[in-house]
CSV table of C-alpha atoms in Angstrom, one decimal:
chain,number,residue,atom,x,y,z
A,1,MET,CA,11.0,208.7,71.2
A,2,ASN,CA,12.0,206.2,68.6
A,3,HIS,CA,10.8,202.6,68.9
A,4,ARG,CA,11.3,199.5,66.8
A,5,LEU,CA,8.1,197.7,65.9
A,6,LEU,CA,7.7,194.2,67.2
A,7,PRO,CA,5.0,191.6,66.2
A,8,ILE,CA,2.9,190.9,69.2
A,9,LEU,CA,3.6,187.2,68.9
A,10,LEU,CA,7.2,187.8,69.9
A,11,LEU,CA,6.1,189.4,73.2
A,12,ALA,CA,5.0,185.9,74.4
A,13,ALA,CA,8.7,185.0,74.2
A,14,LEU,CA,9.7,188.0,76.3
A,15,ALA,CA,9.4,186.0,79.5
A,16,CYS,CA,12.1,183.6,78.1
A,17,THR,CA,14.5,186.5,77.4
A,18,LEU,CA,14.0,187.6,81.0
A,19,GLY,CA,15.6,184.3,81.9
A,20,VAL,CA,16.0,183.5,85.6
A,21,ALA,CA,14.5,186.8,86.8
A,22,HIS,CA,11.0,186.6,88.2
A,23,ALA,CA,8.7,188.9,90.1
A,24,GLU,CA,9.0,188.9,93.8
A,25,LYS,CA,6.7,186.0,94.7
A,26,ALA,CA,6.5,187.0,98.4
A,27,ASP,CA,4.8,190.2,97.4
A,28,ARG,CA,1.4,188.4,97.0
A,29,ALA,CA,1.3,187.5,100.7
A,30,LYS,CA,2.4,191.0,102.0
A,31,PRO,CA,-0.1,193.4,103.5
A,32,MET,CA,-1.3,196.4,101.5
A,33,ASN,CA,-0.1,199.7,103.0
A,34,ILE,CA,-1.7,202.9,101.7
A,35,GLU,CA,-1.2,206.6,102.3
A,36,ALA,CA,-3.6,209.3,100.9
A,37,ASP,CA,-5.1,212.7,101.7
A,38,ALA,CA,-8.6,211.3,102.3
A,39,LEU,CA,-10.3,207.9,102.9
A,40,ARG,CA,-13.9,206.7,102.6
A,41,HIS,CA,-14.4,203.1,103.8
A,42,ASP,CA,-17.5,200.9,103.6
A,43,GLU,CA,-17.3,198.0,106.1
A,44,LEU,CA,-20.3,196.3,104.8
A,45,LYS,CA,-19.1,196.1,101.2
A,46,GLN,CA,-15.5,195.8,102.2
A,47,THR,CA,-14.5,198.7,99.9
A,48,SER,CA,-12.2,201.7,100.5
A,49,VAL,CA,-11.6,204.7,98.4
A,50,PHE,CA,-8.4,206.7,98.9
A,51,SER,CA,-7.9,210.0,97.2
A,52,GLY,CA,-5.2,212.7,96.9
A,53,ARG,CA,-1.6,211.8,96.3
A,54,VAL,CA,-2.2,208.1,96.9
A,55,VAL,CA,0.8,205.8,97.5
A,56,MET,CA,0.3,202.0,98.0
A,57,THR,CA,3.0,199.6,98.9
A,58,LYS,CA,2.7,195.8,99.0
A,59,GLY,CA,6.1,194.2,99.6
A,60,SER,CA,8.3,195.5,96.8
A,61,ILE,CA,5.3,196.7,94.8
A,62,VAL,CA,4.7,200.5,94.7
A,63,LEU,CA,1.6,202.1,93.2
A,64,ARG,CA,1.0,205.8,92.9
A,65,GLY,CA,-1.9,207.9,91.6
A,66,ALA,CA,-4.6,210.4,92.3
A,67,ARG,CA,-7.3,207.8,93.5
A,68,LEU,CA,-7.3,204.2,94.6
A,69,ASP,CA,-10.3,202.0,94.9
A,70,VAL,CA,-9.7,198.9,97.0
A,71,ARG,CA,-12.0,195.9,97.7
A,72,GLN,CA,-11.5,192.6,99.4
A,73,ASP,CA,-13.4,189.4,98.5
A,74,ALA,CA,-14.7,186.7,100.9
A,75,ASP,CA,-11.4,184.7,100.5
A,76,GLY,CA,-9.3,187.7,101.6
A,77,TYR,CA,-7.9,188.6,98.1
A,78,GLN,CA,-7.4,192.3,97.5
A,79,TYR,CA,-8.1,194.2,94.3
A,80,GLY,CA,-7.1,197.8,93.6
A,81,VAL,CA,-7.8,200.3,90.8
A,82,VAL,CA,-5.5,203.3,90.6
A,83,THR,CA,-6.6,206.3,88.6
A,84,ALA,CA,-4.3,209.1,87.6
A,85,GLU,CA,-5.0,212.9,87.6
A,86,PRO,CA,-6.4,214.2,84.3
A,87,GLY,CA,-3.7,214.3,81.7
A,88,LYS,CA,-1.3,212.3,83.8
A,89,ARG,CA,-0.5,208.6,84.3
A,90,ALA,CA,-0.5,206.4,87.4
A,91,PHE,CA,2.8,204.6,88.3
A,92,PHE,CA,3.7,201.0,89.2
A,93,ARG,CA,7.0,199.5,90.3
A,94,GLN,CA,8.1,196.0,91.4
A,95,LYS,CA,11.4,194.3,92.1
A,96,ARG,CA,12.2,191.0,90.5
A,97,ASP,CA,14.0,188.0,91.9
A,98,THR,CA,17.4,187.6,90.5
A,99,LEU,CA,20.3,185.2,90.9
A,100,ALA,CA,22.9,185.9,93.6
A,101,GLY,CA,25.5,188.4,92.3
A,102,ALA,CA,23.3,189.6,89.4
A,103,PRO,CA,22.2,193.2,89.3
A,104,ASP,CA,18.8,194.1,90.7
A,105,GLU,CA,16.0,194.2,88.2
A,106,PHE,CA,12.8,196.2,88.4
A,107,ILE,CA,9.6,196.4,86.4
A,108,GLU,CA,8.0,199.9,86.0
A,109,GLY,CA,4.8,200.8,84.3
A,110,GLU,CA,2.6,203.8,83.7
A,111,SER,CA,-0.9,204.3,82.3
A,112,GLU,CA,-4.0,206.4,83.0
A,113,VAL,CA,-5.6,203.5,84.9
A,114,ILE,CA,-3.8,200.6,86.7
A,115,GLU,CA,-5.7,197.5,87.9
A,116,TYR,CA,-4.2,195.1,90.4
A,117,ASP,CA,-5.8,191.7,90.9
A,118,GLY,CA,-4.5,190.0,94.0
A,119,LYS,CA,-6.1,186.6,93.3
A,120,ALA,CA,-4.8,186.3,89.7
A,121,ASP,CA,-1.6,188.2,90.8
A,122,ASN,CA,-1.5,190.3,87.7
A,123,VAL,CA,-1.4,194.0,86.8
A,124,ARG,CA,-3.4,195.6,84.0
A,125,PHE,CA,-2.3,199.0,82.5
A,126,ILE,CA,-5.0,200.7,80.6
A,127,THR,CA,-4.7,203.7,78.2
A,128,ARG,CA,-1.3,205.2,77.2
A,129,ALA,CA,0.3,202.1,78.7
A,130,GLU,CA,4.1,201.8,79.0
A,131,LEU,CA,6.1,199.0,80.7
A,132,ARG,CA,9.9,199.2,81.3
A,133,ARG,CA,12.4,196.8,82.7
A,134,TYR,CA,15.6,198.0,84.4
A,135,ARG,CA,18.8,196.1,85.1
A,136,GLY,CA,20.3,198.1,87.9
A,137,ALA,CA,19.8,201.7,86.7
A,138,VAL,CA,20.0,200.8,83.0
A,139,LEU,CA,16.8,200.7,80.9
A,140,SER,CA,16.8,197.3,79.3
A,141,ASP,CA,13.3,196.7,77.7
A,142,GLU,CA,10.4,199.0,76.9
A,143,ILE,CA,6.9,198.2,75.6
A,144,THR,CA,4.0,200.6,74.8
A,145,GLY,CA,0.4,199.9,73.8
A,146,ALA,CA,-3.2,200.7,74.6
A,147,VAL,CA,-3.5,197.9,77.2
A,148,ILE,CA,-0.7,195.9,78.8
A,149,VAL,CA,-1.3,192.9,81.2
A,150,TYR,CA,1.6,191.7,83.3
A,151,ASN,CA,1.2,188.4,85.1
A,152,ASN,CA,3.4,188.3,88.3
A,153,LEU,CA,3.2,184.5,88.6
A,154,THR,CA,4.1,183.5,85.0
A,155,ASP,CA,6.1,186.6,84.0
A,156,VAL,CA,4.1,186.8,80.8
A,157,PHE,CA,3.2,190.1,79.1
A,158,SER,CA,0.3,190.5,76.8
A,159,VAL,CA,-0.1,193.8,74.8
A,160,ASP,CA,-3.0,195.2,72.8
A,161,GLY,CA,-2.1,198.1,70.5
A,162,LYS,CA,-5.7,199.0,69.6
A,163,ARG,CA,-7.3,202.0,71.2
A,164,THR,CA,-10.9,200.8,71.9
A,165,THR,CA,-12.2,204.0,73.5
A,166,THR,CA,-12.7,207.6,72.2
A,167,ASN,CA,-10.5,210.3,73.6
A,168,ALA,CA,-11.6,213.3,75.7
A,169,ALA,CA,-12.5,215.3,72.5
A,170,GLY,CA,-14.8,212.5,71.4
A,171,ASP,CA,-12.7,211.5,68.4
A,172,ALA,CA,-12.9,208.0,67.1
A,173,PRO,CA,-10.1,205.5,67.7
A,174,ALA,CA,-7.1,206.1,65.3
A,175,PRO,CA,-6.7,203.3,62.8
A,176,GLY,CA,-3.5,201.3,62.6
A,177,SER,CA,-2.5,201.6,66.3
A,178,ARG,CA,0.5,199.4,66.9
A,179,VAL,CA,2.4,197.7,69.7
A,180,ARG,CA,5.9,199.2,70.1
A,181,ALA,CA,8.8,197.5,71.8
A,182,VAL,CA,12.5,197.9,72.3
A,183,LEU,CA,14.2,194.7,73.7
A,184,ALA,CA,17.8,194.7,74.7
A,185,PRO,CA,19.8,191.5,73.8
A,186,LYS,CA,20.9,189.3,76.7
A,187,ASP,CA,24.6,189.4,77.4
A,188,PRO,CA,26.1,186.0,76.2
A,189,PRO,CA,28.1,184.0,78.7
A,190,PRO,CA,31.9,184.2,78.2
A,191,ALA,CA,32.0,180.5,77.1
A,192,ALA,CA,29.6,181.2,74.3
A,193,ALA,CA,32.0,183.7,72.6
A,194,ALA,CA,33.6,182.0,69.6
A,195,PRO,CA,37.5,182.3,69.5
A,196,GLU,CA,39.0,184.3,66.7
A,197,ALA,CA,40.4,182.2,63.9
A,198,ALA,CA,44.2,182.3,63.9
A,199,PRO,CA,46.0,183.0,60.7
A,200,SER,CA,47.3,179.9,59.0
A,201,ALA,CA,51.1,179.5,59.1
A,202,SER,CA,51.2,177.3,56.1
A,203,ALA,CA,49.6,179.8,53.8
A,204,PRO,CA,51.7,183.0,53.5
A,205,ALA,CA,50.0,186.2,52.6
A,206,PRO,CA,50.4,187.2,48.9
A,207,ALA,CA,53.0,189.9,48.2
A,208,LEU,CA,51.7,193.3,47.3
A,209,ARG,CA,53.1,195.0,44.1
A,210,PRO,CA,53.6,198.7,44.2
A,211,SER,CA,51.9,200.8,41.5
A,212,ASN,CA,52.1,204.4,40.5
A,213,SER,CA,48.8,204.4,38.6
A,214,LEU,CA,45.3,204.5,39.9
A,215,GLY,CA,44.3,201.4,38.0
A,216,GLY,CA,47.2,199.3,39.5
A,217,GLY,CA,48.7,198.9,36.0
A,218,ALA,CA,45.7,196.9,34.6
A,219,LYS,CA,44.8,197.5,31.0
């Protein structure tokens, strides 16, 4: 897949290009619903471990993976860590608020580990991370890196292109790892389009002279 390289500083301005679309703010207050093949719960520590085809929903948020570790702090905030099967990636999806009449927008992400922080209301994608934005069914923006942090409250993305851990074979991190992004331009409003210049009636076009030679008769 071809990507255009983008300096990481420009990613801070990505929230501005997203314009009026924001993550569903109501998701933070919604209950966390989880389905899995097995569950181990520790009431004293307020922790739960779900394993086997895990699907978590929280409002418009959807998380899928092989294992989900959930804990809840004394203030009632929930935290989840989704781990994918070996060689695969866990999945995240969330609907964004848009203006009336605008197409629905969604954020999708994949990585080997996904961390959800209910108190800070952000999502952290770790290892082989990829984040995509869809307008309707059309892919609009795409970002890849080693670690991507998406803040639901501020709609700010931060991306780290460096691989800080060794792979399964024990090889050292590859030098020169880069953040990669493809950002679609926003559609300009109709009023912003500049009108085409009309030909001037006072300046007639010069007459063309026929020529039978390749050089136009020039010597």
